[in-house]
Short mmCIF file of C-alpha atoms in Angstrom, two decimals:
data_model
loop_
_atom_site.label_atom_id
_atom_site.label_comp_id
_atom_site.label_asym_id
_atom_site.label_seq_id
_atom_site.Cartn_x
_atom_site.Cartn_y
_atom_site.Cartn_z
CA MET J 775 13.50 -11.78 9.47
CA ILE J 776 16.26 -9.44 8.84
CA ILE J 777 19.31 -10.79 6.95
CA THR J 778 22.67 -9.32 7.24
CA GLU J 779 26.05 -10.36 5.97
CA ASP J 780 27.17 -11.79 9.34
CA LYS J 781 23.81 -14.08 9.35
CA LEU J 782 24.75 -15.07 5.82
CA ILE J 783 28.20 -15.66 6.72
CA ALA J 784 26.65 -17.73 9.42
CA LEU J 785 24.47 -19.63 6.78
CA LYS J 786 27.43 -20.11 4.78
CA LEU J 787 29.38 -21.68 7.70
CA GLN J 788 26.72 -23.74 8.66
CA ALA J 789 26.46 -25.00 4.69
CA GLU J 790 29.93 -26.12 4.38
CA SER J 791 29.26 -29.85 3.88
CA THR J 792 26.96 -28.53 1.24
CA ASN J 793 26.47 -26.49 -1.86
CA ALA J 794 26.18 -23.31 -0.52
CA PRO J 795 24.10 -20.97 -2.35
CA GLU J 796 21.68 -23.64 -3.11
CA TYR J 797 21.02 -24.82 0.56
CA ILE J 798 21.15 -21.07 1.75
CA LEU J 799 18.46 -19.98 -0.91
CA LYS J 800 16.30 -22.88 0.15
CA LYS J 801 16.52 -21.67 3.87
CA LEU J 802 15.98 -18.04 3.01
CA ILE J 803 12.79 -18.72 1.17
CA GLU J 804 11.25 -20.90 3.70
CA ALA J 805 11.79 -18.52 6.39
CA HIS J 806 10.14 -15.63 4.01
CA ASP J 807 7.20 -14.78 5.89
CA THR J 808 4.62 -13.07 3.99
CA THR J 809 1.58 -13.54 5.76
CA GLU J 810 1.32 -9.62 7.11
CA MET J 811 1.78 -8.83 3.49
CA GLU J 812 -0.86 -10.67 2.24
CA ARG J 813 -3.37 -9.70 5.00
CA GLY J 814 -2.90 -6.04 4.20
CA ILE J 815 -3.73 -6.97 0.40
CA ARG J 816 -6.75 -8.91 1.48
CA TYR J 817 -8.18 -6.13 3.60
CA TYR J 818 -7.47 -3.52 0.76
CA HIS J 819 -9.58 -5.58 -1.34
CA ASN J 820 -12.09 -5.87 1.43
CA LYS J 821 -11.67 -9.55 1.64
CA ASN J 822 -11.72 -9.08 6.12
CA ASP J 823 -11.56 -12.16 8.30
CA ILE J 824 -15.09 -11.62 8.74
CA LYS J 825 -15.72 -13.62 5.24
CA ASN J 826 -14.15 -16.65 6.53
CA ARG J 827 -16.49 -16.97 9.54
CA VAL J 828 -18.15 -20.09 10.20
CA MET J 829 -21.18 -20.88 12.74
CA TYR J 830 -21.40 -23.90 14.83
CA TYR J 831 -24.07 -25.88 17.20
CA TYR J 832 -23.24 -28.63 19.67
CA ASP J 833 -25.12 -31.65 18.98
CA ALA J 834 -26.69 -33.95 21.57
CA ASN J 835 -23.41 -35.69 22.51
CA GLY J 836 -21.69 -32.12 23.27
CA ASN J 837 -19.66 -32.33 20.02
CA ARG J 838 -19.04 -28.93 17.59
CA GLN J 839 -20.32 -28.99 14.26
CA ILE J 840 -20.65 -26.60 11.45
CA ASP J 841 -24.25 -25.31 11.21
CA HIS J 842 -25.11 -25.00 7.58
CA GLU J 843 -28.70 -23.84 7.82
CA ALA J 844 -27.58 -20.69 10.80
CA ILE J 845 -28.05 -17.24 9.39
CA ASN J 846 -24.87 -16.16 8.51
CA HIS J 847 -24.41 -12.77 7.19
CA ARG J 848 -20.41 -12.11 6.63
CA ILE J 849 -20.38 -7.91 5.88
CA PRO J 850 -16.55 -6.24 5.65
CA HIS J 851 -16.23 -2.82 5.74
CA ASN J 852 -13.46 -1.36 3.59
CA TRP J 853 -11.85 0.85 6.29
CA HIS J 854 -8.44 -0.29 5.40
CA LYS J 855 -8.77 1.00 1.56
CA LEU J 856 -9.94 4.12 2.38
CA LEU J 857 -7.49 5.19 5.05
CA VAL J 858 -4.69 4.07 2.48
CA ASP J 859 -6.30 5.98 -0.39
CA GLN J 860 -6.47 9.22 1.78
CA LYS J 861 -2.68 8.58 2.51
CA VAL J 862 -1.49 7.93 -0.80
CA SER J 863 -4.02 10.47 -2.63
CA TYR J 864 -2.78 13.46 0.24
CA LEU J 865 0.84 12.73 -0.39
CA LEU J 866 1.30 11.46 -3.94
CA GLY J 867 -1.42 12.86 -5.62
CA LYS J 868 0.44 15.59 -7.07
CA PRO J 869 4.00 15.02 -9.11
CA VAL J 870 6.93 15.15 -6.83
CA VAL J 871 9.56 18.19 -7.73
CA ILE J 872 13.43 17.30 -7.54
CA ASP J 873 15.65 20.43 -6.88
CA ALA J 874 19.20 19.71 -7.83
CA ASP J 875 22.33 21.50 -8.58
CA PRO J 876 23.36 22.81 -11.31
CA ASP J 877 19.86 23.41 -12.62
CA GLU J 878 20.17 21.73 -16.20
CA TYR J 879 20.63 18.63 -13.67
CA ALA J 880 17.36 19.28 -11.92
CA ARG J 881 15.42 19.84 -15.25
CA LEU J 882 16.76 16.59 -16.83
CA LEU J 883 15.79 14.47 -13.48
CA ASN J 884 12.54 16.25 -13.59
CA ASP J 885 11.80 15.27 -16.93
CA TRP J 886 12.56 11.66 -16.58
CA LEU J 887 10.38 11.51 -13.77
CA ASP J 888 7.38 11.88 -15.68
CA GLU J 889 3.77 11.00 -15.19
CA GLU J 890 5.03 7.23 -16.06
CA PHE J 891 6.84 7.19 -12.66
CA ASP J 892 4.38 9.48 -10.73
CA ASP J 893 1.68 6.86 -11.52
CA LYS J 894 4.15 4.16 -10.35
CA LEU J 895 4.93 5.91 -7.33
CA GLN J 896 1.33 6.40 -6.14
CA GLU J 897 1.18 2.16 -6.84
CA ILE J 898 4.13 1.78 -4.84
CA GLY J 899 2.64 4.08 -2.22
CA LYS J 900 -0.39 1.94 -2.02
CA ASN J 901 1.27 -0.99 -1.87
CA ALA J 902 3.93 -0.03 1.13
CA SER J 903 1.01 1.08 2.88
CA ASN J 904 -0.55 -2.65 2.61
CA LYS J 905 2.69 -4.61 2.96
CA GLY J 906 4.95 -2.32 4.94
CA VAL J 907 7.75 -2.05 2.24
CA GLU J 908 7.88 -2.36 -1.82
CA TYR J 909 10.55 -2.38 -4.18
CA LEU J 910 11.52 -0.21 -7.50
CA HIS J 911 13.97 -2.07 -9.68
CA PRO J 912 15.72 0.39 -12.63
CA TYR J 913 17.12 -1.80 -15.35
CA ILE J 914 18.24 -0.82 -18.81
CA ASN J 915 16.01 -2.93 -21.47
CA PRO J 916 17.99 -4.38 -24.66
CA GLU J 917 17.08 -1.50 -26.73
CA GLY J 918 19.34 0.72 -24.54
CA GLU J 919 16.41 2.48 -22.66
CA PHE J 920 16.44 3.34 -18.81
CA LYS J 921 13.28 1.64 -17.36
CA PHE J 922 11.85 0.34 -13.95
CA VAL J 923 9.41 -1.87 -12.64
CA ILE J 924 7.63 -2.32 -9.65
CA ILE J 925 8.84 -5.78 -7.63
CA PRO J 926 6.33 -7.34 -5.43
CA ALA J 927 7.86 -7.39 -1.42
CA GLU J 928 6.60 -10.86 -1.18
CA GLN J 929 9.17 -11.87 -3.69
CA CYS J 930 12.05 -9.94 -2.21
CA ILE J 931 14.98 -10.81 0.31
CA PRO J 932 16.85 -8.13 1.28
CA ILE J 933 20.64 -8.73 2.63
CA TYR J 934 22.15 -5.53 4.57
CA ASP J 935 25.37 -4.60 5.55
CA THR J 936 24.13 -4.32 9.12
CA ASP J 937 21.27 -4.79 11.49
CA TYR J 938 20.52 -1.22 10.91
CA GLN J 939 19.67 -1.73 7.52
CA GLU J 940 21.38 1.15 5.90
CA GLU J 941 22.57 -0.57 2.83
CA ILE J 942 21.55 -3.54 0.85
CA VAL J 943 24.46 -5.54 -0.07
CA GLU J 944 22.82 -8.49 -2.19
CA PHE J 945 19.52 -9.25 -3.08
CA ILE J 946 17.14 -12.45 -3.35
CA ARG J 947 14.01 -11.83 -6.00
CA PHE J 948 12.01 -15.31 -6.42
CA TYR J 949 9.14 -16.03 -8.07
CA PRO J 950 7.06 -19.17 -9.63
CA VAL J 951 7.52 -20.38 -13.05
CA TRP J 952 6.39 -23.01 -15.00
CA VAL J 953 8.99 -26.08 -16.04
CA ASN J 954 8.15 -29.12 -18.06
CA ASP J 955 4.36 -28.66 -16.82
CA LYS J 956 5.43 -28.34 -13.33
CA GLU J 957 5.62 -25.39 -11.14
CA ARG J 958 8.88 -24.39 -9.90
CA ILE J 959 10.44 -21.45 -7.85
CA ARG J 960 12.93 -19.42 -9.84
CA ALA J 961 15.54 -17.17 -7.79
CA GLU J 962 17.86 -14.49 -8.60
CA TRP J 963 20.86 -13.64 -6.57
CA TRP J 964 21.87 -9.96 -7.06
CA THR J 965 24.87 -8.74 -6.29
CA PRO J 966 26.69 -5.39 -6.87
CA GLN J 967 28.05 -6.44 -9.79
CA ILE J 968 26.53 -9.45 -10.99
CA VAL J 969 23.24 -11.56 -10.99
CA THR J 970 22.79 -15.42 -10.69
CA TYR J 971 20.14 -17.50 -11.77
CA TYR J 972 19.14 -20.43 -9.75
CA ILE J 973 15.96 -23.21 -10.63
CA GLN J 974 14.02 -25.37 -8.06
CA GLN J 975 14.50 -28.98 -8.51
CA ASP J 976 12.16 -31.77 -7.47
CA ASN J 977 13.60 -32.24 -3.88
CA GLY J 978 13.03 -28.57 -2.97
CA LEU J 979 16.70 -27.56 -3.55
CA PHE J 980 18.09 -24.76 -6.27
CA GLU J 981 20.47 -25.57 -8.84
CA LEU J 982 22.14 -23.04 -11.51
CA GLU J 983 19.71 -22.55 -14.26
CA MET J 984 21.56 -23.48 -17.37
CA GLU J 985 19.97 -22.18 -20.60
CA GLU J 986 21.99 -22.49 -23.83
CA GLY J 987 23.66 -19.22 -25.15
CA LYS J 988 22.89 -17.22 -21.70
CA ALA J 989 25.70 -16.75 -19.30
CA ASN J 990 25.09 -17.59 -15.37
CA PRO J 991 26.26 -15.30 -13.43
CA ASP J 992 25.35 -12.38 -15.64
CA SER J 993 25.76 -8.91 -15.88
CA HIS J 994 23.26 -6.75 -14.49
CA PHE J 995 22.51 -5.32 -18.13
CA TYR J 996 24.03 -4.80 -21.36
CA TYR J 997 24.75 -1.44 -23.57
CA GLY J 998 25.86 -1.73 -26.76
CA ASN J 999 28.07 -5.08 -27.04
CA ASN J 1000 29.10 -4.91 -23.24
CA GLY J 1001 27.80 -6.06 -19.97
CA TYR J 1002 27.83 -3.89 -17.46
CA GLY J 1003 26.90 -4.01 -13.13
CA TRP J 1004 25.26 -0.97 -11.45
CA GLY J 1005 27.90 -1.20 -8.68
CA LYS J 1006 25.15 -1.41 -6.33
CA VAL J 1007 22.56 -3.59 -5.99
CA PRO J 1008 19.69 -2.27 -8.56
CA PHE J 1009 16.45 -2.92 -6.20
CA ILE J 1010 15.25 0.46 -4.16
CA GLU J 1011 13.41 -0.43 -0.86
CA PHE J 1012 10.47 1.98 -0.25
CA LYS J 1013 9.76 1.66 3.17
CA ASN J 1014 6.08 2.67 4.88
CA ASN J 1015 7.85 3.37 7.91
CA GLU J 1016 10.82 2.31 9.85
CA GLU J 1017 9.50 -0.85 10.82
CA LYS J 1018 8.42 -2.03 7.54
CA GLU J 1019 4.73 -2.48 8.99
CA SER J 1020 1.65 -2.32 7.40
CA ASP J 1021 -0.90 0.49 8.24
CA LEU J 1022 -3.22 -2.12 8.89
CA GLN J 1023 -1.32 -3.51 11.72
CA TYR J 1024 -2.86 -0.58 14.10
CA TYR J 1025 -6.34 -0.90 13.35
CA ARG J 1026 -7.20 -4.31 12.10
CA GLU J 1027 -8.83 -5.54 15.55
CA ILE J 1028 -11.03 -2.25 15.50
CA ILE J 1029 -11.97 -3.31 12.09
CA ASP J 1030 -12.84 -7.13 12.61
CA ILE J 1031 -15.02 -6.22 15.69
CA TYR J 1032 -16.95 -3.62 13.57
CA ASP J 1033 -17.68 -6.27 11.03
CA LEU J 1034 -18.49 -8.80 13.75
CA VAL J 1035 -21.30 -6.31 15.33
CA VAL J 1036 -22.47 -5.12 12.02
CA SER J 1037 -22.85 -8.61 10.65
CA ASP J 1038 -24.10 -9.98 13.84
CA LEU J 1039 -26.96 -7.63 13.72
CA ALA J 1040 -27.88 -8.51 10.19
CA ASN J 1041 -28.26 -11.78 11.34
CA ASP J 1042 -30.78 -10.67 14.28
CA LEU J 1043 -32.87 -8.51 11.88
CA ALA J 1044 -33.06 -11.70 9.79
CA SER J 1045 -33.94 -13.68 12.63
CA LEU J 1046 -36.78 -11.59 13.71
CA GLN J 1047 -38.59 -13.25 10.71
CA LYS J 1048 -38.51 -16.66 12.33
CA LEU J 1049 -40.98 -15.95 15.30
CA ILE J 1050 -40.93 -18.74 18.20
CA TYR J 1051 -44.64 -19.80 18.94
CA VAL J 1052 -45.33 -20.89 22.52
CA LEU J 1053 -49.10 -23.24 22.42
CA LYS J 1054 -51.01 -23.59 25.10
CA GLY J 1055 -54.34 -25.72 25.11
CA TYR J 1056 -53.46 -26.52 21.40
CA GLU J 1057 -55.85 -29.07 20.07
CA GLY J 1058 -54.31 -30.08 17.15
CA THR J 1059 -52.48 -33.44 16.28
CA SER J 1060 -49.01 -32.72 15.30
CA MET J 1061 -46.78 -29.52 14.80
CA LYS J 1062 -47.05 -29.71 10.95
CA GLU J 1063 -50.95 -29.83 11.35
CA PHE J 1064 -50.38 -26.29 13.33
CA VAL J 1065 -47.78 -24.82 10.76
CA ASP J 1066 -50.34 -25.48 7.82
CA ASN J 1067 -53.20 -24.13 9.66
CA LEU J 1068 -51.42 -20.58 10.21
CA ARG J 1069 -49.82 -20.58 6.55
CA PHE J 1070 -53.34 -21.34 4.79
CA PHE J 1071 -56.27 -20.12 7.38
CA ARG J 1072 -54.19 -17.80 9.34
CA SER J 1073 -55.87 -19.28 12.22
CA VAL J 1074 -55.10 -21.67 15.03
CA LYS J 1075 -57.71 -23.98 17.01
CA VAL J 1076 -57.05 -24.04 20.78
CA SER J 1077 -59.29 -25.28 23.78
CA GLY J 1078 -61.39 -22.93 25.73
CA ASP J 1079 -59.81 -23.57 28.85
CA ASP J 1080 -58.36 -20.37 31.00
CA GLY J 1081 -54.91 -20.09 29.86
CA SER J 1082 -55.11 -21.59 26.44
CA GLY J 1083 -53.82 -19.54 23.34
CA VAL J 1084 -50.58 -18.55 21.26
CA ASP J 1085 -47.83 -16.37 22.63
CA ILE J 1086 -45.10 -15.10 20.30
CA LEU J 1087 -41.54 -14.71 21.66
CA GLN J 1088 -39.43 -12.37 19.83
CA ALA J 1089 -36.03 -10.93 20.75
CA ASP J 1090 -35.37 -7.31 21.42
CA ILE J 1091 -32.20 -5.77 19.78
CA PRO J 1092 -30.40 -2.83 21.31
CA VAL J 1093 -30.31 -0.52 18.52
CA ALA J 1094 -29.51 2.50 20.45
CA ALA J 1095 -26.59 0.34 22.27
CA ILE J 1096 -25.08 -0.79 18.75
CA ASP J 1097 -25.31 2.65 17.12
CA THR J 1098 -23.55 4.45 20.02
CA PHE J 1099 -20.61 1.13 19.86
CA LEU J 1100 -20.70 1.64 16.32
CA ASP J 1101 -19.88 5.09 16.17
CA ARG J 1102 -17.17 4.84 18.54
CA GLU J 1103 -15.67 2.23 16.79
CA GLU J 1104 -15.45 4.41 13.53
CA GLU J 1105 -14.14 7.20 15.59
CA ASN J 1106 -11.08 4.96 16.88
CA ILE J 1107 -10.60 3.74 13.21
CA PHE J 1108 -9.85 7.02 12.01
CA LEU J 1109 -8.36 7.95 15.26
CA PHE J 1110 -5.62 4.80 15.35
CA GLY J 1111 -5.72 5.13 11.48
CA GLN J 1112 -4.33 8.41 11.63
CA GLY J 1113 -7.20 9.64 8.96
CA VAL J 1114 -9.67 12.19 8.08
CA ASN J 1115 -13.23 11.39 9.09
CA ILE J 1116 -15.02 13.04 5.72
CA LYS J 1117 -18.50 12.94 8.23
CA THR J 1118 -17.34 15.66 10.95
CA ASP J 1119 -19.47 18.37 11.26
CA LYS J 1120 -17.09 20.16 13.82
CA PHE J 1121 -15.77 22.78 12.12
CA GLY J 1122 -18.75 23.88 10.09
CA SER J 1123 -19.49 24.10 6.40
CA SER J 1124 -16.57 26.64 5.53
CA PRO J 1125 -13.65 25.82 8.17
CA SER J 1126 -10.88 28.24 8.51
CA GLY J 1127 -7.16 27.10 7.69
CA ILE J 1128 -6.25 26.45 11.10
CA ALA J 1129 -9.46 24.08 11.24
CA LEU J 1130 -8.59 22.41 8.20
CA LYS J 1131 -4.73 22.03 9.59
CA PHE J 1132 -6.39 20.70 12.63
CA LEU J 1133 -8.65 18.23 10.86
CA PHE J 1134 -5.63 16.85 8.63
CA HIS J 1135 -3.40 16.77 11.80
CA LEU J 1136 -2.98 12.80 12.22
CA LEU J 1137 -2.92 12.18 8.56
CA ASP J 1138 -0.04 14.73 7.88
CA LEU J 1139 1.89 13.15 10.82
CA LYS J 1140 1.50 9.51 8.99
CA SER J 1141 2.24 10.95 5.69
CA ASN J 1142 5.27 12.90 7.05
CA ILE J 1143 6.84 9.41 8.38
CA MET J 1144 6.31 8.18 4.71
CA ALA J 1145 7.79 11.24 2.86
CA ARG J 1146 10.91 10.85 4.76
CA LYS J 1147 11.21 7.15 3.72
CA PHE J 1148 10.44 7.60 0.04
CA ALA J 1149 12.44 10.84 -0.31
CA PHE J 1150 15.68 9.16 0.78
CA ALA J 1151 14.19 6.19 -1.66
CA ILE J 1152 13.79 8.72 -4.96
CA LYS J 1153 17.37 9.72 -4.31
CA LYS J 1154 18.75 6.56 -4.79
CA PHE J 1155 16.74 6.09 -7.82
CA CYS J 1156 17.80 9.21 -9.00
CA TRP J 1157 21.56 7.96 -8.72
CA PHE J 1158 21.02 4.95 -11.00
CA LEU J 1159 19.17 7.44 -13.76
CA THR J 1160 22.26 9.63 -13.30
CA GLU J 1161 24.64 6.86 -14.03
CA TYR J 1162 22.46 6.00 -17.02
CA LEU J 1163 22.86 9.50 -18.57
CA ALA J 1164 26.50 9.11 -17.92
CA LEU J 1165 26.68 6.15 -19.82
CA SER J 1166 24.29 7.25 -22.65
CA GLY J 1167 26.40 10.42 -23.03
CA GLU J 1168 23.01 12.40 -22.58
CA TYR J 1169 24.62 14.13 -19.19
CA THR J 1170 27.56 13.99 -17.13
CA ALA J 1171 26.78 15.58 -13.65
CA PRO J 1172 29.23 17.17 -11.75
CA ALA J 1173 31.02 15.41 -8.91
CA HIS J 1174 28.74 14.77 -6.28
CA ALA J 1175 25.62 16.25 -7.88
CA ILE J 1176 23.56 13.62 -6.42
CA ASP J 1177 23.98 14.89 -2.94
CA THR J 1178 21.99 18.05 -4.03
CA VAL J 1179 19.17 16.46 -4.91
CA LYS J 1180 16.12 17.41 -3.01
CA VAL J 1181 12.67 15.78 -3.25
CA THR J 1182 9.68 17.77 -2.30
CA PHE J 1183 5.93 16.22 -1.99
CA THR J 1184 3.02 18.48 -2.83
CA LYS J 1185 0.49 17.55 -0.52
CA SER J 1186 -3.42 17.56 -1.29
CA MET J 1187 -4.60 19.14 1.66
CA LEU J 1188 -8.25 20.89 1.60
CA THR J 1189 -7.38 24.88 1.93
CA ASN J 1190 -9.47 27.73 2.59
CA GLU J 1191 -8.16 29.51 -0.82
CA LEU J 1192 -9.56 33.05 -0.33
CA GLU J 1193 -7.67 33.27 3.13
CA LEU J 1194 -4.68 31.85 1.89
CA THR J 1195 -4.62 34.43 -1.52
CA GLN J 1196 -5.23 37.28 1.32
CA MET J 1197 -2.39 36.14 3.29
CA ALA J 1198 -0.01 36.11 -0.18
CA LEU J 1199 -1.06 39.83 -0.90
CA GLN J 1200 -0.47 40.83 2.37
CA SER J 1201 3.01 39.16 2.42
CA LYS J 1202 3.93 41.09 -0.58
CA GLY J 1203 7.14 43.18 0.23
CA VAL J 1204 7.63 41.36 3.60
CA ILE J 1205 8.87 37.87 2.02
CA SER J 1206 10.16 36.98 -1.29
CA ASP J 1207 8.24 36.66 -4.29
CA GLU J 1208 9.31 33.10 -4.57
CA THR J 1209 8.15 32.26 -1.22
CA ILE J 1210 4.82 33.77 -1.96
CA ILE J 1211 4.42 31.80 -5.18
CA ALA J 1212 5.32 28.46 -3.49
CA ASN J 1213 2.62 28.92 -0.99
CA HIS J 1214 -0.19 30.43 -3.54
CA PRO J 1215 -2.89 27.52 -3.34
CA TRP J 1216 -3.03 27.88 -7.34
CA VAL J 1217 0.72 27.19 -7.91
CA ASP J 1218 1.64 23.59 -8.36
CA ASN J 1219 5.30 23.78 -9.82
CA VAL J 1220 6.99 27.10 -8.81
CA GLN J 1221 9.66 26.98 -11.32
CA ASP J 1222 6.94 26.91 -14.14
CA GLU J 1223 5.05 29.56 -12.56
CA LYS J 1224 8.32 31.24 -12.52
CA ASP J 1225 9.07 30.84 -16.14
CA LYS J 1226 5.70 32.21 -17.25
CA MET J 1227 5.95 35.37 -14.93
CA ALA J 1228 9.09 35.90 -16.38
CA GLU J 1229 7.75 35.62 -20.12
CA GLU J 1230 5.17 38.01 -19.22
CA GLN J 1231 7.16 40.12 -18.12
CA GLU J 1232 9.17 40.14 -21.14
CA ALA J 1233 6.36 40.49 -23.39
CA ARG J 1234 5.33 43.80 -21.31
CA VAL J 1235 8.53 45.20 -21.85
CA ASP J 1236 8.23 44.64 -25.55
CA LEU J 1237 5.19 46.24 -25.93
CA ASP J 1238 6.25 49.16 -23.93
CA ASP J 1239 9.35 49.69 -26.40
CA VAL J 1240 6.82 49.49 -29.27
CA GLY J 1241 4.56 52.18 -28.09
CA ASP J 1242 7.99 54.37 -27.42
CA GLY J 1243 8.68 53.84 -30.90
CA ASP J 1244 5.03 54.75 -32.19
CA ALA J 1245 5.17 58.13 -30.32
CA GLU J 1246 8.15 59.22 -31.66
#
């Protein structure tokens, strides 16, 4: 459910006869549905729905009963994790590069967005793929240091300015805590300037949390002895796509049928060990005697009449049809999951650059959607970082410098390096050296490579000067 300011006002009007914030918190938390988020997490950890399958039978009275004796293999296949990890590694496997004006500002941003940020960004990418969205919370700790932490989307209720979800104007975070040996929900209600803390009571409603020596409402953070508000809600939304939907939603049913067919096949193969015997002219007195004779003597005594004997019934398994079906479902998983099927042999052992681009085409399409959403979110994160740099006195960016921030993702696509290097050599003099460097397969950071080339050029010039001096 999308919560906007208009809907929040409607809830407040509805709660006129009650203590509005406490009433609204209860309503919003109860309406916060995390079913799809939790399913995405389960499937990522290979806890597919097949793990919950129960076998049944019908008794003599026609009542359905749980069959505890039936063979019940439950075999999950972790296709979802494979597709999510492919996308995250492809898009976020290499550090993001920030470009901005002036250069000093850009260098500061890149220094702050270090290995810790890149590691957090991969985790956010994984979580957003599973849940549809994830949140990053920038803050300033008691030591005055700028920090950031991932907040699980299951705990978050953003309140937008409009239905278009352009700006988060208020934010509710809730999570379980233990109070007097009882589990309670603690809620934080964030606005652009303050945060208010609530604690759940026995009746399910919320009250202001009163803690000695702590203000409530309180400032977003303290720097020195002063409390500050960011001026914006300090929670950044990282969307998987515009609809904030999990990747799993687009292929879950295919995974489920794949799990079901393989599990049923395992059941059938196990059942082959249990043969059905048809006895004709059996001279024993009981079925137990028959089983004992078969087990110990490997023989059964039957009459000499025509037609007497023991027949064995065994089910035939359509292996070829099952293999064909599973192969088709595997192709569908990669097709609708927009991934790269590493088992394909369509392009040979050394595919060309064009063939590789075709192979990665669907993954690239899916990643581009996330890239646009994440670039927008990272730029918002840079705004909070810029505010901190100014507050701490480390750097004051020029007015509107944040508008010049550009986020670049370096994708981890397989390439034909020989083909790319040959193209780079042939492009010398046709396009700029910077473009050639940016597209060279061995270059991860264009600015670093340019600096190294400048240092090498300077060293060569110095050596030439030394040589000229010796000749004189």
